[in-house]
Coordinates of C-alpha atoms and ligand atoms in Angstrom, one line a residue:
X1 CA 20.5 4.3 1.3
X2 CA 20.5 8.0 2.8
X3 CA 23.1 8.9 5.4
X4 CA 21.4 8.7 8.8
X5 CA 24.3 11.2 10.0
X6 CA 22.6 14.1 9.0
X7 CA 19.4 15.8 10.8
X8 CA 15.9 14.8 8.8
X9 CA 12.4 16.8 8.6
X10 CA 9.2 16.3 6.8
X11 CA 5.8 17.0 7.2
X12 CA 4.3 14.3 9.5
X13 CA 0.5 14.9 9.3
X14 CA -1.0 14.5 5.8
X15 CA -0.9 17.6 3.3
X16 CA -3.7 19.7 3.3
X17 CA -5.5 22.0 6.0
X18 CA -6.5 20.9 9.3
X19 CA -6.8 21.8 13.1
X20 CA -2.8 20.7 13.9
X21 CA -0.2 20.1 11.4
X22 CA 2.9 18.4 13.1
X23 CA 6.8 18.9 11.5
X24 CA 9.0 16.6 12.6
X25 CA 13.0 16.3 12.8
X26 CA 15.2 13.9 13.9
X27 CA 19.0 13.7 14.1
X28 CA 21.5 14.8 16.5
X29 CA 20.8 18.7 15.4
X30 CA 17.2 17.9 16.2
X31 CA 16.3 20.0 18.9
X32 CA 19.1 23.1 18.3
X33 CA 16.9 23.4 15.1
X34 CA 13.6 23.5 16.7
X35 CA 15.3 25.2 19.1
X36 CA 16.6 28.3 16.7
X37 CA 13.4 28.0 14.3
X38 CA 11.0 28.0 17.4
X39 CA 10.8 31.3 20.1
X40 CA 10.1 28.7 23.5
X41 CA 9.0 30.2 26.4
X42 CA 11.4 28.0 27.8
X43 CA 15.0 27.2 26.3
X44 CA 16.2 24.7 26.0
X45 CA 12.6 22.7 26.1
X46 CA 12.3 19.7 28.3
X47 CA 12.0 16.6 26.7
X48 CA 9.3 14.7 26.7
X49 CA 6.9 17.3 27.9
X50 CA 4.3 19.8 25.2
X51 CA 6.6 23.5 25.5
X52 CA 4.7 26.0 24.1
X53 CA 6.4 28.6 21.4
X54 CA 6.3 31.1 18.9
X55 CA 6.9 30.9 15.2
X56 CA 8.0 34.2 13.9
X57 CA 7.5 36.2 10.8
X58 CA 11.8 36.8 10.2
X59 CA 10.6 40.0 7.9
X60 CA 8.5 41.5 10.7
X61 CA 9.2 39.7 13.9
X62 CA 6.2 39.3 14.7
X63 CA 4.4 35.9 15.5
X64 CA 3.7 34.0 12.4
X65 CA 1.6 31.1 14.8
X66 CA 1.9 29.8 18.3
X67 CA 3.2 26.1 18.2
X68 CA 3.7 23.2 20.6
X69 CA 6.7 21.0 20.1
X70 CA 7.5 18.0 22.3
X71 CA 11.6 17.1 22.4
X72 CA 12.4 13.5 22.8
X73 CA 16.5 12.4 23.6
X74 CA 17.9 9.4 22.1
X75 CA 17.3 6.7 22.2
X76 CA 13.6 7.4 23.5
X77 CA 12.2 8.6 21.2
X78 CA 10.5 7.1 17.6
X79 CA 14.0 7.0 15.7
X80 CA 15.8 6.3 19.1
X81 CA 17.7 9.3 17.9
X82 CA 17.1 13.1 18.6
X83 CA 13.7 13.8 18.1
X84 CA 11.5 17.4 17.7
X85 CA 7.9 17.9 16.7
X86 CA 6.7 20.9 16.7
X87 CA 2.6 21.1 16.3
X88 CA 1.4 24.3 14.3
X89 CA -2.0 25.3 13.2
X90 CA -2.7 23.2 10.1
X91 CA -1.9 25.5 7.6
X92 CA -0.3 24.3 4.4
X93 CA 1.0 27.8 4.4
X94 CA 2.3 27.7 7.9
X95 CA 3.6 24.2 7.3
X96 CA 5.6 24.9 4.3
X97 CA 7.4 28.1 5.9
X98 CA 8.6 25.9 9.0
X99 CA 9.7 23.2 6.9
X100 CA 11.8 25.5 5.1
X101 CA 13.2 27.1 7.8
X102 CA 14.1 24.2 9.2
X103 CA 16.1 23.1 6.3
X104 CA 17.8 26.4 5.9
X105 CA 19.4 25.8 9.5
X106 CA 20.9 22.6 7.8
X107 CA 18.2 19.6 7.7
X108 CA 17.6 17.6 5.1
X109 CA 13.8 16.6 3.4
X110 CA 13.4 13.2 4.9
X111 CA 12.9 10.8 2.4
X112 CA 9.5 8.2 2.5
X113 CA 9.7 6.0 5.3
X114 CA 13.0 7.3 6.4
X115 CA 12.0 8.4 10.3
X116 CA 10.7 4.2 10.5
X117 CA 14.2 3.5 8.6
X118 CA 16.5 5.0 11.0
X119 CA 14.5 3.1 14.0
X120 CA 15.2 0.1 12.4
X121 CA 18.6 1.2 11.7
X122 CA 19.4 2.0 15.1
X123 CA 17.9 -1.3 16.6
X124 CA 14.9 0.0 17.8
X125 CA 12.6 -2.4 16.2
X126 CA 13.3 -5.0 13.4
X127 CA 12.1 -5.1 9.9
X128 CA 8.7 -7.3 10.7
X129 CA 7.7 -4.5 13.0
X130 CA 8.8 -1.7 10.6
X131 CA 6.3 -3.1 8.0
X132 CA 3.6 -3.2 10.7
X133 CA 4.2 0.3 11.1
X134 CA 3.0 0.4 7.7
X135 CA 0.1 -1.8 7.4
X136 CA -1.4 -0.1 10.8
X137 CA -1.3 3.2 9.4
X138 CA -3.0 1.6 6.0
X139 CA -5.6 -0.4 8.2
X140 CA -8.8 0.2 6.5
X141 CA -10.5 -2.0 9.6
X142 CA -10.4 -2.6 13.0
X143 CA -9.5 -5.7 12.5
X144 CA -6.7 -5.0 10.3
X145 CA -5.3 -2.5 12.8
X146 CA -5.6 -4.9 15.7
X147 CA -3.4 -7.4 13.4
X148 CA -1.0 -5.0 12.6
X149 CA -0.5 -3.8 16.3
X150 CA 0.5 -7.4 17.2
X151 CA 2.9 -7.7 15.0
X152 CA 4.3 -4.0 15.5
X153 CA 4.9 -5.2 18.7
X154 CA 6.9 -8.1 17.2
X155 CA 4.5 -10.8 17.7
X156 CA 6.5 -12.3 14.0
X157 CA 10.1 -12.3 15.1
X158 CA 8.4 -14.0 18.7
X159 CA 7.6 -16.3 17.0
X160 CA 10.1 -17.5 14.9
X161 CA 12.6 -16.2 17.6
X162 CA 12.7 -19.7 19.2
X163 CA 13.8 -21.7 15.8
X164 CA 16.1 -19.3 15.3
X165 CA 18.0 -20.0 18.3
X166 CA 17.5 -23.9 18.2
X167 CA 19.3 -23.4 14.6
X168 CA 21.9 -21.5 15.5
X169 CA 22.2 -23.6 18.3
X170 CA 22.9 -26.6 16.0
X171 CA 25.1 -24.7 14.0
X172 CA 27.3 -24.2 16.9
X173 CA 27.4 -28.0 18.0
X174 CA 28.2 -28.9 14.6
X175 CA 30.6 -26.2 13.9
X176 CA 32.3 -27.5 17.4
X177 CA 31.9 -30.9 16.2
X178 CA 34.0 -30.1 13.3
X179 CA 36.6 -27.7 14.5
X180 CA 37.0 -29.7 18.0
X181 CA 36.7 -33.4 16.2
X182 CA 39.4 -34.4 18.6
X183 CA 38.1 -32.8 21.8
X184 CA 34.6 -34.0 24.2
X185 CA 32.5 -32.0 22.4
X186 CA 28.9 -34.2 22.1
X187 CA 27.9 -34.4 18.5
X188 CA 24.5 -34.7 18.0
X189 CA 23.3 -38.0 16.1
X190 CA 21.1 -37.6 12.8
X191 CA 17.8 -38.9 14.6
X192 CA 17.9 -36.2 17.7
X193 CA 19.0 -33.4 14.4
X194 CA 16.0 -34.6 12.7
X195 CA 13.1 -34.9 15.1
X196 CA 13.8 -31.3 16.3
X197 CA 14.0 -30.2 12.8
X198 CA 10.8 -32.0 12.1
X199 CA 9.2 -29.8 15.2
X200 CA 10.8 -26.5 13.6
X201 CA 9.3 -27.4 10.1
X202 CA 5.6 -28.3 11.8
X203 CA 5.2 -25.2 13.2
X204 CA 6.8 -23.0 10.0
X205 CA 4.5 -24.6 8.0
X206 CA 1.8 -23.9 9.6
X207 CA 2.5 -20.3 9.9
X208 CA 3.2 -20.4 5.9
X209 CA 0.1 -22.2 5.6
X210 CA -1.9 -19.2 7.4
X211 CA -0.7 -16.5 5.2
X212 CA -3.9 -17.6 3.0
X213 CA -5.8 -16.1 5.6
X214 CA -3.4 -13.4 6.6
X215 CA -3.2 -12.1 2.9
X216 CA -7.4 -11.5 2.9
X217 CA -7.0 -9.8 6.0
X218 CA -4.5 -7.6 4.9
X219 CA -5.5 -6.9 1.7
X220 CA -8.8 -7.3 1.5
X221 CA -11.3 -9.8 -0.4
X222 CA -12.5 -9.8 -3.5
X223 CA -15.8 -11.2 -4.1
X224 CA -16.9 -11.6 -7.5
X225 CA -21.4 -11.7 -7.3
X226 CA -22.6 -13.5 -9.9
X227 CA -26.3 -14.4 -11.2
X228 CA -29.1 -13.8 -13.9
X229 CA -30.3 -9.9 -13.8
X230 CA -32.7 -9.2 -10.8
X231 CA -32.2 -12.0 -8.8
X232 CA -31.0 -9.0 -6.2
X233 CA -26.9 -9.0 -6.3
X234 CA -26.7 -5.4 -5.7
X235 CA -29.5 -5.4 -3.1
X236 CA -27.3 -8.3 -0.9
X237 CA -24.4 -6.6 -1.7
X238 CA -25.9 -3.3 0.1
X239 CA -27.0 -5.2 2.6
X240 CA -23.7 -7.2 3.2
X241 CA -21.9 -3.9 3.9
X242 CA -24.7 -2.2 5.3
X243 CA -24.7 -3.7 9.3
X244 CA -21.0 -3.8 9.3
X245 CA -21.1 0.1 8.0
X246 CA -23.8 1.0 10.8
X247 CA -21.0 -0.5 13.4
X248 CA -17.9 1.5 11.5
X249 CA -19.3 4.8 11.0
X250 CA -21.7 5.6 13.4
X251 CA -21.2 9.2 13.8
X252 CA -22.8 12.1 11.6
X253 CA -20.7 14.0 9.2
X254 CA -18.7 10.8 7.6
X255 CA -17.3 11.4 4.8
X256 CA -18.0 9.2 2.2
X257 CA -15.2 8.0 1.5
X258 CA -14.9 7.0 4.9
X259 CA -18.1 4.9 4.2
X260 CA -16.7 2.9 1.5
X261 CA -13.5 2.4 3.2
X262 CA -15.2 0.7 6.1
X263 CA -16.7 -1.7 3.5
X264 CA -16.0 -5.1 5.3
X265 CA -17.0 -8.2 6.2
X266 CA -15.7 -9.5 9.6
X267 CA -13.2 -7.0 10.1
X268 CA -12.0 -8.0 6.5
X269 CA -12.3 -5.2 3.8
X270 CA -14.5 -6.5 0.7
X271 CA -14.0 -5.5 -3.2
X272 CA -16.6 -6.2 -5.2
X273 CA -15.6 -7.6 -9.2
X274 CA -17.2 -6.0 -11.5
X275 CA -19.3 -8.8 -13.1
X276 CA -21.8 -6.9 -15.2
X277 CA -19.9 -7.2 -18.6
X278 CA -20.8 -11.7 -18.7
X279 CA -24.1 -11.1 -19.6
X280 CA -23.8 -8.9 -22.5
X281 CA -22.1 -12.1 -25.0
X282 CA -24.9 -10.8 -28.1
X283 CA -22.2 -9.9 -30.3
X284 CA -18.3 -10.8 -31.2
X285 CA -17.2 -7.3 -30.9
X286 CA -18.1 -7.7 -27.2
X287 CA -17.2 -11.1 -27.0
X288 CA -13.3 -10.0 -25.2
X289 CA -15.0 -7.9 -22.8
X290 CA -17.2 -10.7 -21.7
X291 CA -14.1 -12.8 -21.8
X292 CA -11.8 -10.2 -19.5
X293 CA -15.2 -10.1 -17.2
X294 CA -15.2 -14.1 -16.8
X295 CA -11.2 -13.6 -16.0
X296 CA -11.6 -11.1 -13.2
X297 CA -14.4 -13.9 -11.9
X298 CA -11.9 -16.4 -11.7
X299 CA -9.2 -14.2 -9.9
X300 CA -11.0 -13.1 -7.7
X301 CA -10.9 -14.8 -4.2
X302 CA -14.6 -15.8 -3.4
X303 CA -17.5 -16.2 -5.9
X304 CA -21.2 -15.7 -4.7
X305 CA -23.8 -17.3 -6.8
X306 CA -27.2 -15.5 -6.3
X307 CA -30.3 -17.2 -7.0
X308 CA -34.1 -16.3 -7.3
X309 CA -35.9 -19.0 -4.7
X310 CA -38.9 -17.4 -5.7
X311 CA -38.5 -18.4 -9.6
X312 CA -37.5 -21.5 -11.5
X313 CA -34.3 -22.7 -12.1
X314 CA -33.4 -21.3 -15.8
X315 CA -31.1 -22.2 -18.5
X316 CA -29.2 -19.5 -17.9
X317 CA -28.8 -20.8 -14.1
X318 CA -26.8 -24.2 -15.4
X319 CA -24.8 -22.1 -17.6
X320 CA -23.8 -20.1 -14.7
X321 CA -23.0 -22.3 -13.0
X322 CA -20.8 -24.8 -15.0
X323 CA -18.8 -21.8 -15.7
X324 CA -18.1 -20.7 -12.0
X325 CA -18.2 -24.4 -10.2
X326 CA -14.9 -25.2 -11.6
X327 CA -13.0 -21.9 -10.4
X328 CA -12.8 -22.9 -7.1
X329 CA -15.4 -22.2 -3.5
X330 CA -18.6 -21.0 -4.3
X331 CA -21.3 -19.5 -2.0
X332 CA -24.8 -19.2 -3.1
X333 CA -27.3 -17.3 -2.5
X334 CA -30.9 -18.2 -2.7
X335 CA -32.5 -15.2 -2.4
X336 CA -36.0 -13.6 -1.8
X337 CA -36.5 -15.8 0.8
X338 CA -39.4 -13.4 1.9
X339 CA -42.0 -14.8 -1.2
X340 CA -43.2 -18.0 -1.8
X341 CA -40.4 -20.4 -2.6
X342 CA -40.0 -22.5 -5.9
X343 CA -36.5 -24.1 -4.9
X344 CA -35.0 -25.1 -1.4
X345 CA -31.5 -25.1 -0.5
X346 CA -31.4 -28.5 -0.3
X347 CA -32.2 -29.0 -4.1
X348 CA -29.3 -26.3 -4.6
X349 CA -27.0 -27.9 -2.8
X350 CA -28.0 -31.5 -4.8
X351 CA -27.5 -29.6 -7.7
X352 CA -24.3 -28.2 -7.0
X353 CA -22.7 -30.9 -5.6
X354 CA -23.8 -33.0 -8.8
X355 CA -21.1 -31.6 -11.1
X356 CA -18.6 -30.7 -7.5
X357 CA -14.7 -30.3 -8.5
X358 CA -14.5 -31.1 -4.8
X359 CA -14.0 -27.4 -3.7
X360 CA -16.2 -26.5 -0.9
X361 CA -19.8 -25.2 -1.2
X362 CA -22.1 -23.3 0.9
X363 CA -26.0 -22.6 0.0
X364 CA -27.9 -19.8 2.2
X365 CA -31.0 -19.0 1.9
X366 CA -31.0 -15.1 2.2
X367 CA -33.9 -11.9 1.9
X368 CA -31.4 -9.0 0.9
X369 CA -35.1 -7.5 1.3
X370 CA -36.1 -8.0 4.8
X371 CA -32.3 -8.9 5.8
X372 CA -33.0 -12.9 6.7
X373 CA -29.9 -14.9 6.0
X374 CA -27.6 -12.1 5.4
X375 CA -25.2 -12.8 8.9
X376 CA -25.2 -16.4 7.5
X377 CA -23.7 -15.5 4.3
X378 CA -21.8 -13.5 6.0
X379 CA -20.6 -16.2 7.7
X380 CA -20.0 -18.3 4.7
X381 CA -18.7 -16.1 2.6
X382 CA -15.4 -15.8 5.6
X383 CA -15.2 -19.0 6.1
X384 CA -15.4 -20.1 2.1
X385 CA -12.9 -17.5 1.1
X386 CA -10.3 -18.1 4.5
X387 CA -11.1 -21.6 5.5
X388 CA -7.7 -21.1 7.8
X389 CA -9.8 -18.2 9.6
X390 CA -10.9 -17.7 13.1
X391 CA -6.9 -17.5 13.9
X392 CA -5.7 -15.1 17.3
X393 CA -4.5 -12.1 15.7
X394 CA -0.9 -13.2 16.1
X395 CA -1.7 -16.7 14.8
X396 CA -0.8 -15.6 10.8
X397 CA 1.6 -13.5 8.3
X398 CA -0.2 -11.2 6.2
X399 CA 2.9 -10.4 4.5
X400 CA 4.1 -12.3 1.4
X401 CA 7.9 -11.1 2.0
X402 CA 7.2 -13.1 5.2
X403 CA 6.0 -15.9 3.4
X404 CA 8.3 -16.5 0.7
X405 CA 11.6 -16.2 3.6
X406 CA 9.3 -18.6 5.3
X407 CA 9.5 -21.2 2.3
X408 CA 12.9 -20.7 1.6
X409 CA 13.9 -21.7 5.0
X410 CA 11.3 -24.8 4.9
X411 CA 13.1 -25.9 1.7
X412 CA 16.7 -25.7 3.7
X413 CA 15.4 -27.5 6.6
X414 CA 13.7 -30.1 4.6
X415 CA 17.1 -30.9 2.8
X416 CA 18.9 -31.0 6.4
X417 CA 16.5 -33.3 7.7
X418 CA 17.5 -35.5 4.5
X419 CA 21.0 -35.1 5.1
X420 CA 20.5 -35.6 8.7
X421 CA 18.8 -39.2 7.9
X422 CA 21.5 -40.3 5.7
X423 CA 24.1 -39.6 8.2
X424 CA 25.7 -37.1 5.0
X425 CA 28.7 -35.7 6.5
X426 CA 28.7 -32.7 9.4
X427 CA 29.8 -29.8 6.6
X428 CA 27.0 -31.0 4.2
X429 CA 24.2 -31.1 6.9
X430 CA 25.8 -27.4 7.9
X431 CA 25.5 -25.8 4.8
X432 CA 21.3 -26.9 5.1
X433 CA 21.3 -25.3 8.3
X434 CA 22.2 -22.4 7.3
X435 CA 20.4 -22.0 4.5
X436 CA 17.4 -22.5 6.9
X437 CA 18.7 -20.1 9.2
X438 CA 19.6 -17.2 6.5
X439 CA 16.1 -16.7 5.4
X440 CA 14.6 -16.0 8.9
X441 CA 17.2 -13.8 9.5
X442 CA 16.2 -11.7 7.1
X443 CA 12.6 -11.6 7.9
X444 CA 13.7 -9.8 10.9
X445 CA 16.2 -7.5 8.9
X446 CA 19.1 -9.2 10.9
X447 CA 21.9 -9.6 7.9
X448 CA 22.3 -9.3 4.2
X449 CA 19.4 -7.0 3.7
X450 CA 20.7 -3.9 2.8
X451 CA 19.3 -4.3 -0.6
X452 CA 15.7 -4.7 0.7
X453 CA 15.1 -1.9 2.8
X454 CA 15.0 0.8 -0.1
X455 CA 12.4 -1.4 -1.6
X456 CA 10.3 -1.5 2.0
X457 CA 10.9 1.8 2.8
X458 CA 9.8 3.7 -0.4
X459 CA 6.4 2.3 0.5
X460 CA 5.7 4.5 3.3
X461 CA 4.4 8.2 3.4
X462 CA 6.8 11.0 3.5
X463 CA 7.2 11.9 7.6
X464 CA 6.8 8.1 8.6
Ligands
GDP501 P1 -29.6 -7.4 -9.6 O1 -30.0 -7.0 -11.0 O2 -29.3 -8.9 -9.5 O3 -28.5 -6.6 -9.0 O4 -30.9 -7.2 -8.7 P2 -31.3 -6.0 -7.7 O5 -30.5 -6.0 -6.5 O6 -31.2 -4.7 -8.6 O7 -32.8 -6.3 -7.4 C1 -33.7 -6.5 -8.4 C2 -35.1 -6.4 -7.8 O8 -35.4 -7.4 -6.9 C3 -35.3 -5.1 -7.1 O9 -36.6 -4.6 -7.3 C4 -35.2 -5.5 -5.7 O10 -35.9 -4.6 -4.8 C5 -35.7 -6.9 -5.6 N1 -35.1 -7.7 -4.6 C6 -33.8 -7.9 -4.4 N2 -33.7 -8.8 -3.3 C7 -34.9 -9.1 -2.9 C8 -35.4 -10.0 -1.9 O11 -34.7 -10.6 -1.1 N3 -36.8 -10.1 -1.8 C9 -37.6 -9.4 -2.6 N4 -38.9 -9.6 -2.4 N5 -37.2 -8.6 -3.6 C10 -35.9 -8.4 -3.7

């Protein structure tokens, strides 16, 4: 891990021209490097307030650009250490010469993540609100970003706080117990240690549990549209990201990559699997592509099943079908609900549930054309693909760090209860406890994670 003695700068906004470009340094030479790269109208610049400044050319002293740099003392500021950023045009050119001039008066190029590191480093937040940082500033949605600002305010560690302390609270009778066997010190009996372990592994569980849904919402679903050629999958498709695109982007001038960013359904980004390649079996040259096609169908988290209602039900239908009933929920859509109907959802649904695996199904009857149906399978398709959904945004982990810590500690706590219930002796039951307690520790960063945070860390932007 890098020193956090010395004095760190990077680039904070993205490369690349714009209207501000922000350079940002923090250490305890913070500000005396601002300070001697920057001409202030005022020296030394008050923290926490814009001072206005001059960057100069040092080969003709004259001024290069006029800047703004706010100065934040530790420990209020992002790093809870020294902190400077100085705001100049958004010049790459401008950008690059202030970075440099910075680390000729003796900073060092920050490495990715490492301005996030040193807050966690220095207390100011723990490790579950360092990777928020993260997944707000890698929100694609809304929603994500509302999800991620819980928990960058710590709504994980909240809640796992009070287990944590109930834990170490039994470690300490115990330990007590132990050293003091000879003194008054209660000792807890193995059906108080086990009911309030049972409550502690309820409510992990659940929280485990939810990361199904919180892993959709974080990373998006994938939504493999599946059905006989012109039965309209690309026209639903459209349509399913069109109303929630209208609400996203409503401004002129959106990029459009913007656009397909903001492709989501319920706040939850949507990737469509390519399906295109099942249909082509003809020959056995092609015959692995078709099979790689029919893989990325079955890893994918959601399959829709689009129908014609206006045609009969075909050969190729049933053959569809068998293949994608057994791969787990399925929505279907029986489109063109705008012409006369040959099929009702009802015989769909007879259908389907003739040959059901027992994973859930949902039939809507949809008109990509005239845009009946479409909230409804909007509907379904969230509810099919995160049948834990509809949680408050603090409700669920999205992160699978999170959930495998989560497990680990579920394991421990199960074996305590067992050694708990068979009265095993005090250092047994001990050694379960914390096992239990280790793993939530280090969701919050709190011991033996040293070896992690390179790993988290090297996932963020440079002058984060
Ligand atoms: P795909 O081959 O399954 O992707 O089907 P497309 O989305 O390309 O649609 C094939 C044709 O059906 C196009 O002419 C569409 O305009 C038309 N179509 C798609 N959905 C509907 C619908 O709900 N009602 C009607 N009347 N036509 C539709």
């Amino acid at each position: 891990m890098a020193s956090t003695d010395d004095t760190i700068v990077a680039l904070a906004t993205p490369p690349g021209r714009g209207g501000i470009g922000v350079v940002r340094l923090s250490g305890d030479r913070a500000i005396s490097i601002a300070t001697d790269a920057v001409r202030f109208s005022k020296t030394p610049p008050e923290t926490q307030r814009a001072t206005l400044g001059d960057l100069l050319d040092p080969e003709t002293g004259r001024v290069l650009d006029q800047v703004v740099t706010t100065c934040f003392r530790k420990p209020h500021s992002y790093t809870a250490e020294d902190v400077a950023e100085i705001s100049c045009h958004g010049s790459p050119v401008i950008l690059r010469f202030l970075v440099e001039r910075c680390l000729e008066r003796g900073a060092r190029m920050a490495e990715p993540g490492e301005f996030t590191e040193r807050a966690f480093l220095n207390g100011r937040i723990d490790l579950t609100q360092a990777e928020a940082i993260r997944d707000l500033i890698e929100s694609r949605t809304l929603y994500q970003a509302r999800v991620a600002a819980q928990q960058m305010q710590g709504s994980v560690s909240e809640r796992v706080k009070p287990h944590k302390q109930v834990l170490m609270e039994f470690i300490a009778r115990l330990e007590a117990g132990i050293d003091f066997a000879d003194d008054d010190v209660a000792v807890m009996g193995g059906v108080e240690i086990n009911s309030r372990l049972g409550a502690i592994r309820a409510d992990l569980e659940k929280l485990a549990e939810n990361y199904q849904y919180g892993r959709i919402v974080r990373e998006g679903l994938s939504l493999a549209i599946i059905g006989r050629p012109n039965v309209g999958k690309s026209s639903l498709f459209n349509r399913l990201l069109k109303a929630e695109r209208a609400i996203v982007t409503p401004t002129p001038g959106t990029t459009r990559d913007l656009v397909a960013e903001s492709a989501s359904v319920g706040g939850i980004p949507l990737r469509l699997v390519d399906t295109a390649g099942i249909r082509d079996a003809a020959d056995e040259a092609e015959r692995m592509g078709v099979e790689k096609s029919w893989q990325a169908i079955a890893d994918s988290d959601l399959r829709l099943l689009v129908l014609d209602g206006s045609a009969a039900w075909s050969h190729e239908d049933d053959g569809l079908l068998e293949k994608i009933r057994p791969l787990g929920a399925l929505a279907v859509a029986l489109n063109k609900s705008d012409l006369p109907a040959h099929t009702t959802c009802q015989a769909i649904e007879a259908r389907v549930a003739a040959d059901s695996s027992g994973a859930a199904v949902k039939v809507i009857s949809t008109s990509a054309l005239s845009g009946e149906g479409i909230e409804k399978l909007r509907e379904a398709i969230l509810e099919l693909a995160a049948p834990a959904g509809g949680h408050a945004e603090d409700e669920f982990i999205t992160n699978i760090r999170h959930q495998q810590l989560l497990k680990e500690s579920l394991a421990a706590i199960v074996k305590a209860q067992g050694a708990a219930a068979a009265d095993t002796h005090h250092e047994m039951l001990l050694l379960d406890l914390y096992d239990a307690l280790r793993p939530l520790d280090a969701l919050t960063g709190a011991t033996d994670v040293e070896d992690l945070l390179g790993i988290i860390f090297s996932t963020f932007c440079v002058g984060k």
